[in-house]
mmCIF file of C-alpha atoms and ligand atoms in Angstrom:
data_model
loop_
_atom_site.group_PDB
_atom_site.id
_atom_site.type_symbol
_atom_site.label_atom_id
_atom_site.label_comp_id
_atom_site.label_asym_id
_atom_site.label_seq_id
_atom_site.Cartn_x
_atom_site.Cartn_y
_atom_site.Cartn_z
ATOM 1 C CA ASN T 1 105.664 123.029 93.554
ATOM 2 C CA SER T 2 104.406 123.759 97.090
ATOM 3 C CA GLU T 3 102.667 126.871 95.718
ATOM 4 C CA GLN T 4 100.428 124.612 93.660
ATOM 5 C CA GLN T 5 97.572 122.610 95.121
ATOM 6 C CA VAL T 6 96.232 119.221 94.085
ATOM 7 C CA GLY T 7 92.733 118.293 95.262
ATOM 8 C CA ILE T 8 91.924 114.638 95.951
ATOM 9 C CA VAL T 9 88.193 113.865 96.039
ATOM 10 C CA GLY T 10 87.546 110.457 97.634
ATOM 11 C CA SER T 11 90.292 109.201 99.918
ATOM 12 C CA GLY T 12 90.053 105.407 99.776
ATOM 13 C CA LEU T 13 92.629 103.021 98.344
ATOM 14 C CA ILE T 14 93.390 105.074 95.239
ATOM 15 C CA GLY T 15 92.849 108.571 96.699
ATOM 16 C CA HIS T 16 95.330 108.249 99.585
ATOM 17 C CA SER T 17 97.912 106.711 97.249
ATOM 18 C CA PHE T 18 97.630 109.598 94.760
ATOM 19 C CA ALA T 19 97.976 112.034 97.681
ATOM 20 C CA MET T 20 101.340 110.427 98.550
ATOM 21 C CA ILE T 21 102.463 110.576 94.904
ATOM 22 C CA TYR T 22 101.799 114.325 94.528
ATOM 23 C CA ALA T 23 103.219 115.207 97.955
ATOM 24 C CA ALA T 24 106.423 113.273 97.179
ATOM 25 C CA SER T 25 106.905 115.721 94.274
ATOM 26 C CA GLY T 26 106.370 118.689 96.570
ATOM 27 C CA TYR T 27 102.761 119.612 95.689
ATOM 28 C CA ARG T 28 100.377 120.762 98.387
ATOM 29 C CA VAL T 29 97.591 118.169 98.607
ATOM 30 C CA ARG T 30 94.092 118.553 100.049
ATOM 31 C CA ILE T 31 92.137 115.352 100.542
ATOM 32 C CA TYR T 32 88.372 115.256 100.880
ATOM 33 C CA ASP T 33 85.888 112.433 101.415
ATOM 34 C CA ILE T 34 82.161 112.318 101.926
ATOM 35 C CA LYS T 35 82.938 110.415 105.166
ATOM 36 C CA PRO T 36 85.028 112.569 107.560
ATOM 37 C CA GLU T 37 86.324 109.442 109.344
ATOM 38 C CA GLN T 38 87.687 108.220 106.015
ATOM 39 C CA VAL T 39 89.817 111.382 105.668
ATOM 40 C CA GLN T 40 91.314 110.654 109.113
ATOM 41 C CA HIS T 41 91.856 107.022 108.168
ATOM 42 C CA ALA T 42 93.602 108.065 104.919
ATOM 43 C CA LEU T 43 95.894 110.454 106.818
ATOM 44 C CA SER T 44 96.907 107.792 109.329
ATOM 45 C CA THR T 45 97.446 105.233 106.525
ATOM 46 C CA ILE T 46 99.708 107.777 104.819
ATOM 47 C CA ASP T 47 101.667 108.299 108.085
ATOM 48 C CA GLU T 48 102.110 104.573 108.463
ATOM 49 C CA GLN T 49 103.173 104.043 104.837
ATOM 50 C CA LEU T 50 105.641 106.938 104.789
ATOM 51 C CA GLU T 51 107.325 105.601 107.936
ATOM 52 C CA HIS T 52 107.386 102.106 106.461
ATOM 53 C CA LEU T 53 108.923 103.370 103.176
ATOM 54 C CA ALA T 54 111.505 105.489 104.990
ATOM 55 C CA LYS T 55 112.510 102.519 107.160
ATOM 56 C CA ASN T 56 113.092 100.434 104.045
ATOM 57 C CA GLY T 57 114.961 103.173 102.150
ATOM 58 C CA LEU T 58 112.173 103.377 99.569
ATOM 59 C CA LEU T 59 110.849 106.901 100.102
ATOM 60 C CA ARG T 60 110.069 108.734 96.862
ATOM 61 C CA GLY T 61 111.487 112.107 95.905
ATOM 62 C CA LYS T 62 113.865 114.346 97.805
ATOM 63 C CA LEU T 63 111.660 115.419 100.722
ATOM 64 C CA THR T 64 111.743 113.884 104.197
ATOM 65 C CA VAL T 65 108.752 112.068 105.703
ATOM 66 C CA LYS T 66 107.968 115.163 107.779
ATOM 67 C CA GLU T 67 108.150 117.493 104.777
ATOM 68 C CA GLN T 68 105.957 115.239 102.628
ATOM 69 C CA ARG T 69 103.449 114.755 105.419
ATOM 70 C CA SER T 70 103.213 118.488 106.112
ATOM 71 C CA LEU T 71 102.111 119.031 102.489
ATOM 72 C CA ILE T 72 99.017 116.822 102.931
ATOM 73 C CA THR T 73 95.947 118.110 104.758
ATOM 74 C CA GLY T 74 92.441 116.763 105.072
ATOM 75 C CA THR T 75 89.192 118.666 104.765
ATOM 76 C CA ASN T 76 85.486 117.927 105.148
ATOM 77 C CA ASP T 77 84.611 120.736 102.745
ATOM 78 C CA LEU T 78 84.669 119.957 99.003
ATOM 79 C CA ALA T 79 85.089 123.654 98.120
ATOM 80 C CA GLU T 80 88.237 123.874 100.234
ATOM 81 C CA CYS T 81 89.596 120.822 98.433
ATOM 82 C CA VAL T 82 89.000 122.012 94.865
ATOM 83 C CA LYS T 83 88.632 125.804 94.656
ATOM 84 C CA ASP T 84 92.367 126.637 94.548
ATOM 85 C CA ALA T 85 93.520 123.390 92.959
ATOM 86 C CA PHE T 86 95.262 123.431 89.580
ATOM 87 C CA PHE T 87 94.738 119.659 89.331
ATOM 88 C CA ILE T 88 91.911 117.598 90.813
ATOM 89 C CA GLN T 89 92.005 113.815 91.058
ATOM 90 C CA GLU T 90 88.583 112.312 91.696
ATOM 91 C CA CYS T 91 88.749 108.878 93.326
ATOM 92 C CA VAL T 92 85.160 108.002 94.375
ATOM 93 C CA TYR T 93 83.483 104.602 93.788
ATOM 94 C CA GLU T 94 83.141 103.333 90.231
ATOM 95 C CA ASP T 95 79.479 104.313 89.739
ATOM 96 C CA LEU T 96 78.405 106.503 86.827
ATOM 97 C CA ASP T 97 75.644 108.401 88.646
ATOM 98 C CA LEU T 98 77.851 109.010 91.689
ATOM 99 C CA LYS T 99 80.745 110.241 89.561
ATOM 100 C CA ARG T 100 78.421 112.490 87.517
ATOM 101 C CA GLY T 101 77.011 113.977 90.735
ATOM 102 C CA VAL T 102 80.442 114.562 92.271
ATOM 103 C CA HIS T 103 81.734 116.181 89.063
ATOM 104 C CA ALA T 104 78.669 118.412 88.826
ATOM 105 C CA LYS T 105 79.589 119.738 92.299
ATOM 106 C CA ILE T 106 83.278 120.147 91.443
ATOM 107 C CA ASP T 107 82.224 121.937 88.224
ATOM 108 C CA GLY T 108 80.566 124.703 90.229
ATOM 109 C CA LEU T 109 83.519 125.231 92.583
ATOM 110 C CA CYS T 110 86.717 124.880 90.528
ATOM 111 C CA LYS T 111 88.835 127.392 88.594
ATOM 112 C CA ASP T 112 88.235 127.680 84.833
ATOM 113 C CA ASP T 113 91.757 126.567 83.882
ATOM 114 C CA VAL T 114 91.788 123.575 86.242
ATOM 115 C CA ILE T 115 92.401 120.002 85.104
ATOM 116 C CA ILE T 116 89.826 117.560 86.445
ATOM 117 C CA ALA T 117 91.010 113.960 86.335
ATOM 118 C CA SER T 118 88.909 110.928 87.201
ATOM 119 C CA SER T 119 90.462 107.648 88.379
ATOM 120 C CA ALA T 120 87.676 105.701 86.598
ATOM 121 C CA SER T 121 88.658 102.118 85.787
ATOM 122 C CA ALA T 122 86.308 101.603 82.876
ATOM 123 C CA LEU T 123 83.769 104.454 82.661
ATOM 124 C CA ILE T 124 84.626 106.390 79.516
ATOM 125 C CA PRO T 125 85.322 110.124 79.988
ATOM 126 C CA SER T 126 82.577 111.396 77.676
ATOM 127 C CA LEU T 127 79.914 109.548 79.724
ATOM 128 C CA ILE T 128 81.084 111.135 82.990
ATOM 129 C CA SER T 129 81.708 114.652 81.660
ATOM 130 C CA GLN T 130 79.124 115.276 78.924
ATOM 131 C CA ASN T 131 77.020 117.732 80.946
ATOM 132 C CA LEU T 132 79.819 119.678 82.648
ATOM 133 C CA LYS T 133 80.553 123.352 82.052
ATOM 134 C CA HIS T 134 84.262 122.499 82.309
ATOM 135 C CA LYS T 135 84.023 119.362 80.173
ATOM 136 C CA ASN T 136 86.914 120.622 78.023
ATOM 137 C CA ARG T 137 89.117 120.390 81.173
ATOM 138 C CA PHE T 138 88.095 116.793 81.989
ATOM 139 C CA ILE T 139 90.225 113.693 81.493
ATOM 140 C CA VAL T 140 90.406 110.170 82.898
ATOM 141 C CA CYS T 141 93.652 109.129 84.608
ATOM 142 C CA HIS T 142 93.224 105.440 85.318
ATOM 143 C CA PRO T 143 95.958 104.282 87.701
ATOM 144 C CA THR T 144 97.221 100.781 88.327
ATOM 145 C CA ASN T 145 96.525 99.600 91.855
ATOM 146 C CA PRO T 146 98.367 100.448 94.081
ATOM 147 C CA PRO T 147 99.334 103.651 92.198
ATOM 148 C CA PHE T 148 102.198 104.498 94.546
ATOM 149 C CA TYR T 149 103.893 101.176 93.762
ATOM 150 C CA ALA T 150 102.759 100.506 90.165
ATOM 151 C CA PRO T 151 103.435 103.622 88.103
ATOM 152 C CA LEU T 152 101.401 103.091 84.923
ATOM 153 C CA VAL T 153 98.519 105.543 84.406
ATOM 154 C CA GLU T 154 96.212 105.314 81.401
ATOM 155 C CA VAL T 155 95.308 108.822 80.274
ATOM 156 C CA ILE T 156 92.053 108.987 78.329
ATOM 157 C CA PRO T 157 90.769 112.297 76.945
ATOM 158 C CA ALA T 158 87.131 112.755 75.909
ATOM 159 C CA PRO T 159 86.546 113.970 72.332
ATOM 160 C CA TRP T 160 86.101 117.528 73.736
ATOM 161 C CA THR T 161 89.131 117.566 76.089
ATOM 162 C CA ASP T 162 91.455 120.547 75.350
ATOM 163 C CA PRO T 163 94.791 119.344 73.889
ATOM 164 C CA ASP T 164 96.758 121.261 76.568
ATOM 165 C CA VAL T 165 94.988 119.176 79.256
ATOM 166 C CA VAL T 166 96.454 116.014 77.751
ATOM 167 C CA VAL T 167 99.943 117.542 77.483
ATOM 168 C CA THR T 168 99.970 118.972 81.039
ATOM 169 C CA THR T 169 98.506 115.817 82.586
ATOM 170 C CA LYS T 170 101.151 113.700 80.886
ATOM 171 C CA GLN T 171 103.917 116.062 82.060
ATOM 172 C CA LEU T 172 102.605 116.175 85.618
ATOM 173 C CA LEU T 173 102.352 112.394 85.912
ATOM 174 C CA ALA T 174 105.828 111.909 84.441
ATOM 175 C CA GLU T 175 107.226 114.515 86.840
ATOM 176 C CA THR T 176 105.807 112.605 89.811
ATOM 177 C CA GLY T 177 107.425 109.369 88.632
ATOM 178 C CA GLN T 178 104.268 107.782 87.217
ATOM 179 C CA VAL T 179 104.303 106.472 83.652
ATOM 180 C CA PRO T 180 101.483 107.884 81.530
ATOM 181 C CA VAL T 181 100.211 106.173 78.375
ATOM 182 C CA ILE T 182 97.586 107.745 76.121
ATOM 183 C CA VAL T 183 94.425 105.858 75.141
ATOM 184 C CA LYS T 184 93.689 107.569 71.825
ATOM 185 C CA LYS T 185 90.084 106.391 71.475
ATOM 186 C CA GLU T 186 87.449 105.782 74.129
ATOM 187 C CA ILE T 187 87.012 102.017 74.510
ATOM 188 C CA ASP T 188 85.279 99.931 77.193
ATOM 189 C CA GLY T 189 87.852 98.707 79.759
ATOM 190 C CA PHE T 190 90.574 100.931 78.287
ATOM 191 C CA VAL T 191 93.752 98.948 77.538
ATOM 192 C CA LEU T 192 95.161 97.654 80.837
ATOM 193 C CA ASN T 193 91.917 95.997 81.877
ATOM 194 C CA ARG T 194 91.190 94.603 78.415
ATOM 195 C CA ILE T 195 94.558 92.834 78.564
ATOM 196 C CA GLN T 196 94.106 91.883 82.233
ATOM 197 C CA TYR T 197 90.631 90.455 81.603
ATOM 198 C CA SER T 198 91.851 88.361 78.692
ATOM 199 C CA ILE T 199 94.525 86.910 81.027
ATOM 200 C CA ILE T 200 92.030 86.300 83.867
ATOM 201 C CA GLY T 201 89.608 84.722 81.374
ATOM 202 C CA GLU T 202 92.212 82.249 80.124
ATOM 203 C CA CYS T 203 93.403 81.446 83.691
ATOM 204 C CA TRP T 204 89.788 80.726 84.629
ATOM 205 C CA ARG T 205 89.288 78.439 81.635
ATOM 206 C CA LEU T 206 92.535 76.537 82.271
ATOM 207 C CA TYR T 207 91.567 75.980 85.924
ATOM 208 C CA GLU T 208 87.984 74.978 85.046
ATOM 209 C CA GLU T 209 89.258 72.478 82.462
ATOM 210 C CA GLY T 210 91.537 70.920 85.093
ATOM 211 C CA VAL T 211 94.746 71.861 83.279
ATOM 212 C CA MET T 212 96.524 73.440 86.251
ATOM 213 C CA SER T 213 96.171 74.378 89.937
ATOM 214 C CA VAL T 214 95.590 77.979 91.027
ATOM 215 C CA GLU T 215 99.053 78.144 92.587
ATOM 216 C CA ASP T 216 100.777 76.901 89.430
ATOM 217 C CA ILE T 217 98.745 79.158 87.097
ATOM 218 C CA ASP T 218 99.845 82.140 89.202
ATOM 219 C CA LYS T 219 103.463 80.915 88.981
ATOM 220 C CA VAL T 220 103.257 80.903 85.182
ATOM 221 C CA MET T 221 102.867 84.662 85.449
ATOM 222 C CA SER T 222 105.051 85.498 88.476
ATOM 223 C CA GLU T 223 107.982 83.237 87.538
ATOM 224 C CA GLY T 224 107.519 83.159 83.761
ATOM 225 C CA LEU T 225 105.722 85.756 81.682
ATOM 226 C CA GLY T 226 105.672 88.364 84.455
ATOM 227 C CA ARG T 227 109.446 88.243 84.880
ATOM 228 C CA ARG T 228 109.940 89.464 81.324
ATOM 229 C CA TYR T 229 106.947 91.771 81.340
ATOM 230 C CA ALA T 230 108.417 93.788 84.223
ATOM 231 C CA PHE T 231 110.961 95.060 81.716
ATOM 232 C CA MET T 232 109.358 94.847 78.281
ATOM 233 C CA GLY T 233 105.899 94.190 76.872
ATOM 234 C CA PRO T 234 104.582 91.278 74.810
ATOM 235 C CA LEU T 235 105.196 92.940 71.449
ATOM 236 C CA GLU T 236 108.868 93.682 72.052
ATOM 237 C CA THR T 237 109.205 90.239 73.670
ATOM 238 C CA ALA T 238 107.918 88.659 70.450
ATOM 239 C CA TYR T 239 110.219 90.875 68.387
ATOM 240 C CA LEU T 240 113.231 89.619 70.375
ATOM 241 C CA ASN T 241 112.068 85.993 70.509
ATOM 242 C CA ALA T 242 112.769 85.749 66.772
ATOM 243 C CA ASP T 243 114.735 87.958 64.430
ATOM 244 C CA GLY T 244 112.137 90.718 64.365
ATOM 245 C CA MET T 245 108.387 90.731 63.876
ATOM 246 C CA TYR T 246 108.270 89.380 60.291
ATOM 247 C CA ASN T 247 110.397 86.445 61.370
ATOM 248 C CA TYR T 248 108.257 85.891 64.523
ATOM 249 C CA GLY T 249 105.144 85.832 62.331
ATOM 250 C CA ASP T 250 106.730 83.393 59.850
ATOM 251 C CA LYS T 251 107.753 81.061 62.643
ATOM 252 C CA TYR T 252 104.751 81.214 64.965
ATOM 253 C CA LYS T 253 101.657 82.707 63.299
ATOM 254 C CA GLU T 254 100.007 79.355 62.469
ATOM 255 C CA MET T 255 100.597 77.958 65.959
ATOM 256 C CA ILE T 256 99.407 81.132 67.710
ATOM 257 C CA TYR T 257 96.303 81.321 65.537
ATOM 258 C CA ARG T 258 95.511 77.617 66.095
ATOM 259 C CA VAL T 259 95.745 78.033 69.896
ATOM 260 C CA GLN T 260 93.809 81.342 69.854
ATOM 261 C CA CYS T 261 90.968 79.565 67.999
ATOM 262 C CA THR T 262 90.539 77.275 71.044
ATOM 263 C CA PHE T 263 89.931 80.126 73.509
ATOM 264 C CA GLY T 264 86.139 80.130 73.097
ATOM 265 C CA ALA T 265 83.510 82.460 74.558
ATOM 266 C CA PRO T 266 84.056 84.316 77.861
ATOM 267 C CA ARG T 267 82.836 82.676 81.065
ATOM 268 C CA LYS T 268 81.372 84.436 84.112
ATOM 269 C CA MET T 269 83.334 84.241 87.355
ATOM 270 C CA GLU T 270 80.693 82.315 89.337
ATOM 271 C CA GLY T 271 79.498 78.832 90.327
ATOM 272 C CA PRO T 272 81.555 75.838 91.537
ATOM 273 C CA THR T 273 84.762 77.065 89.848
ATOM 274 C CA LEU T 274 84.552 80.276 91.883
ATOM 275 C CA ASP T 275 84.165 78.233 95.099
ATOM 276 C CA LYS T 276 87.162 76.056 94.250
ATOM 277 C CA ILE T 277 89.446 78.961 93.332
ATOM 278 C CA GLN T 278 88.440 80.838 96.487
ATOM 279 C CA ASN T 279 89.143 77.728 98.597
ATOM 280 C CA GLU T 280 92.567 77.123 97.048
ATOM 281 C CA LEU T 281 93.526 80.729 97.695
ATOM 282 C CA THR T 282 92.148 80.952 101.254
ATOM 283 C CA SER T 283 93.999 77.784 102.253
ATOM 284 C CA ARG T 284 97.239 79.560 101.321
ATOM 285 C CA ILE T 285 96.307 83.155 102.226
ATOM 286 C CA PRO T 286 93.539 83.288 104.881
ATOM 287 C CA LEU T 287 91.119 86.194 104.437
ATOM 288 C CA ASP T 288 92.218 87.779 107.728
ATOM 289 C CA GLN T 289 95.776 88.037 106.384
ATOM 290 C CA LEU T 290 95.066 90.060 103.230
ATOM 291 C CA ASN T 291 96.538 93.250 104.659
ATOM 292 C CA GLU T 292 99.828 91.560 105.575
ATOM 293 C CA ARG T 293 99.963 90.019 102.123
ATOM 294 C CA ARG T 294 99.285 93.448 100.494
ATOM 295 C CA LYS T 295 102.151 94.946 102.510
ATOM 296 C CA TRP T 296 104.390 92.049 101.414
ATOM 297 C CA ARG T 297 103.423 92.778 97.785
ATOM 298 C CA ASP T 298 103.847 96.548 98.054
ATOM 299 C CA ILE T 299 107.320 96.406 99.531
ATOM 300 C CA ARG T 300 108.409 94.106 96.690
ATOM 301 C CA LEU T 301 106.837 96.375 94.085
ATOM 302 C CA ALA T 302 108.704 99.333 95.593
ATOM 303 C CA SER T 303 111.956 97.339 95.561
ATOM 304 C CA LEU T 304 111.399 96.391 91.914
ATOM 305 C CA GLN T 305 110.828 100.063 91.115
ATOM 306 C CA LYS T 306 114.075 100.936 92.884
ATOM 307 C CA LEU T 307 115.897 98.224 90.944
ATOM 308 C CA LYS T 308 114.476 99.554 87.667
ATOM 309 C CA ASN T 309 115.533 103.097 88.582
ATOM 310 C CA ASP T 310 119.040 101.930 89.526
ATOM 311 C CA LEU T 311 119.645 99.723 86.466
HETATM 312 P P1 NAD E 1 87.500 102.964 97.692
HETATM 313 O O1 NAD E 1 86.222 102.260 98.002
HETATM 314 O O2 NAD E 1 88.735 102.513 98.394
HETATM 315 O O3 NAD E 1 87.349 104.540 97.944
HETATM 316 C C1 NAD E 1 86.308 105.300 97.451
HETATM 317 C C2 NAD E 1 86.124 106.473 98.392
HETATM 318 O O4 NAD E 1 85.181 107.397 97.813
HETATM 319 C C3 NAD E 1 85.577 106.100 99.767
HETATM 320 O O5 NAD E 1 86.464 106.542 100.779
HETATM 321 C C4 NAD E 1 84.229 106.814 99.842
HETATM 322 O O6 NAD E 1 83.889 107.266 101.139
HETATM 323 C C5 NAD E 1 84.464 107.977 98.897
HETATM 324 N N1 NAD E 1 83.240 108.607 98.401
HETATM 325 C C6 NAD E 1 82.070 108.028 98.071
HETATM 326 N N2 NAD E 1 81.190 108.959 97.661
HETATM 327 C C7 NAD E 1 81.826 110.154 97.725
HETATM 328 C C8 NAD E 1 81.448 111.480 97.447
HETATM 329 N N3 NAD E 1 80.229 111.764 97.009
HETATM 330 N N4 NAD E 1 82.358 112.462 97.631
HETATM 331 C C9 NAD E 1 83.609 112.168 98.087
HETATM 332 N N5 NAD E 1 84.012 110.921 98.388
HETATM 333 C C10 NAD E 1 83.137 109.924 98.201
HETATM 334 O O7 NAD E 1 87.668 102.856 96.107
HETATM 335 P P2 NAD E 1 89.026 102.888 95.254
HETATM 336 O O8 NAD E 1 89.508 101.485 95.069
HETATM 337 O O9 NAD E 1 89.921 103.919 95.826
HETATM 338 O O10 NAD E 1 88.454 103.361 93.833
HETATM 339 C C11 NAD E 1 88.281 104.727 93.491
HETATM 340 C C12 NAD E 1 88.259 104.849 91.966
HETATM 341 O O11 NAD E 1 89.518 104.368 91.447
HETATM 342 C C13 NAD E 1 87.173 104.014 91.281
HETATM 343 O O12 NAD E 1 86.717 104.695 90.141
HETATM 344 C C14 NAD E 1 87.931 102.761 90.873
HETATM 345 O O13 NAD E 1 87.347 102.088 89.776
HETATM 346 C C15 NAD E 1 89.270 103.372 90.480
HETATM 347 N N6 NAD E 1 90.379 102.412 90.471
HETATM 348 C C16 NAD E 1 90.471 101.461 91.447
HETATM 349 C C17 NAD E 1 91.504 100.544 91.387
HETATM 350 C C18 NAD E 1 91.617 99.465 92.437
HETATM 351 O O14 NAD E 1 92.154 98.411 92.137
HETATM 352 N N7 NAD E 1 91.162 99.712 93.664
HETATM 353 C C19 NAD E 1 92.452 100.607 90.363
HETATM 354 C C20 NAD E 1 92.357 101.632 89.403
HETATM 355 C C21 NAD E 1 91.299 102.533 89.473
#
């Protein structure tokens, strides 16, 4: 794989994590950012994380820290990042005009048979790519944050994306240890965020109505639903919670429908409820300790991944 180059455009939270994922599979990775200091920051974050993973026995792939690190280089020149790449992962801010501008530049510099993937969280691929010469080579690969520790990637082709782009992207992601799922139709929020937002919306409502504290609502997921969902999704869970789906429907459809009818219209995350939720969380996790808490989370996510691999 070291003959093949991946270009990472935008080296923030998602960009540096994707760089680690491709290097762990032996690809040469070039990272670029509009801010040169950000490239340096990404490289030192990668150093720190690789050491941390190695110390905890959680390094990905077969290469040593040194070998993985030697595959990743930074550049302040977009052309150097993308011109020889067979796969480009764009990871700039979620802003349609910015992404369109960045892709217009990439379009003029890349090879014709390249695959250009965007990490967009919600912007649909046809909106970003409609004016590109290489729009048939464009696809959205929406990762789960942090991509290195949460493997799911939603793969969303535009109506004009070449079929081989979908196949190769899926193969590449699977090879690196990520888990690709295909979103067959463009839809606002894709699938992960549509499900996530329905959960956040209901948590918000339950808190606002005084049904439960923030800490206990979060426990319902981390100690209840989330425990099962780490191994199987809600549909298979339902299937197993009765004797198959017909039986689940017979037993629970009236109750589920009755409760769903009480959900009501969405509410904006603002006002006094926002203040109260923020206060409950900051009293437990002060804002100056977010990085420690992220590290705590990431090491557990990596351990869960290892457990899943070993089971
Ligand atoms: P980030 O703010 O951490 O990083 C964005 C980087 O893009 C910055 O380093 C910035 O300097 C760089 N940048 C800005 N303009 C640029 C340009 N013209 N050329 C090159 N680099 C440029 O953001 P992030 O969280 O890494 O998000 C990147 C993308 O990934 C967004 O589309 C976001 O929606 C998506 N995403 C984020 C998450 C998440 O939870 N953070 C999850 C999934 C997908």
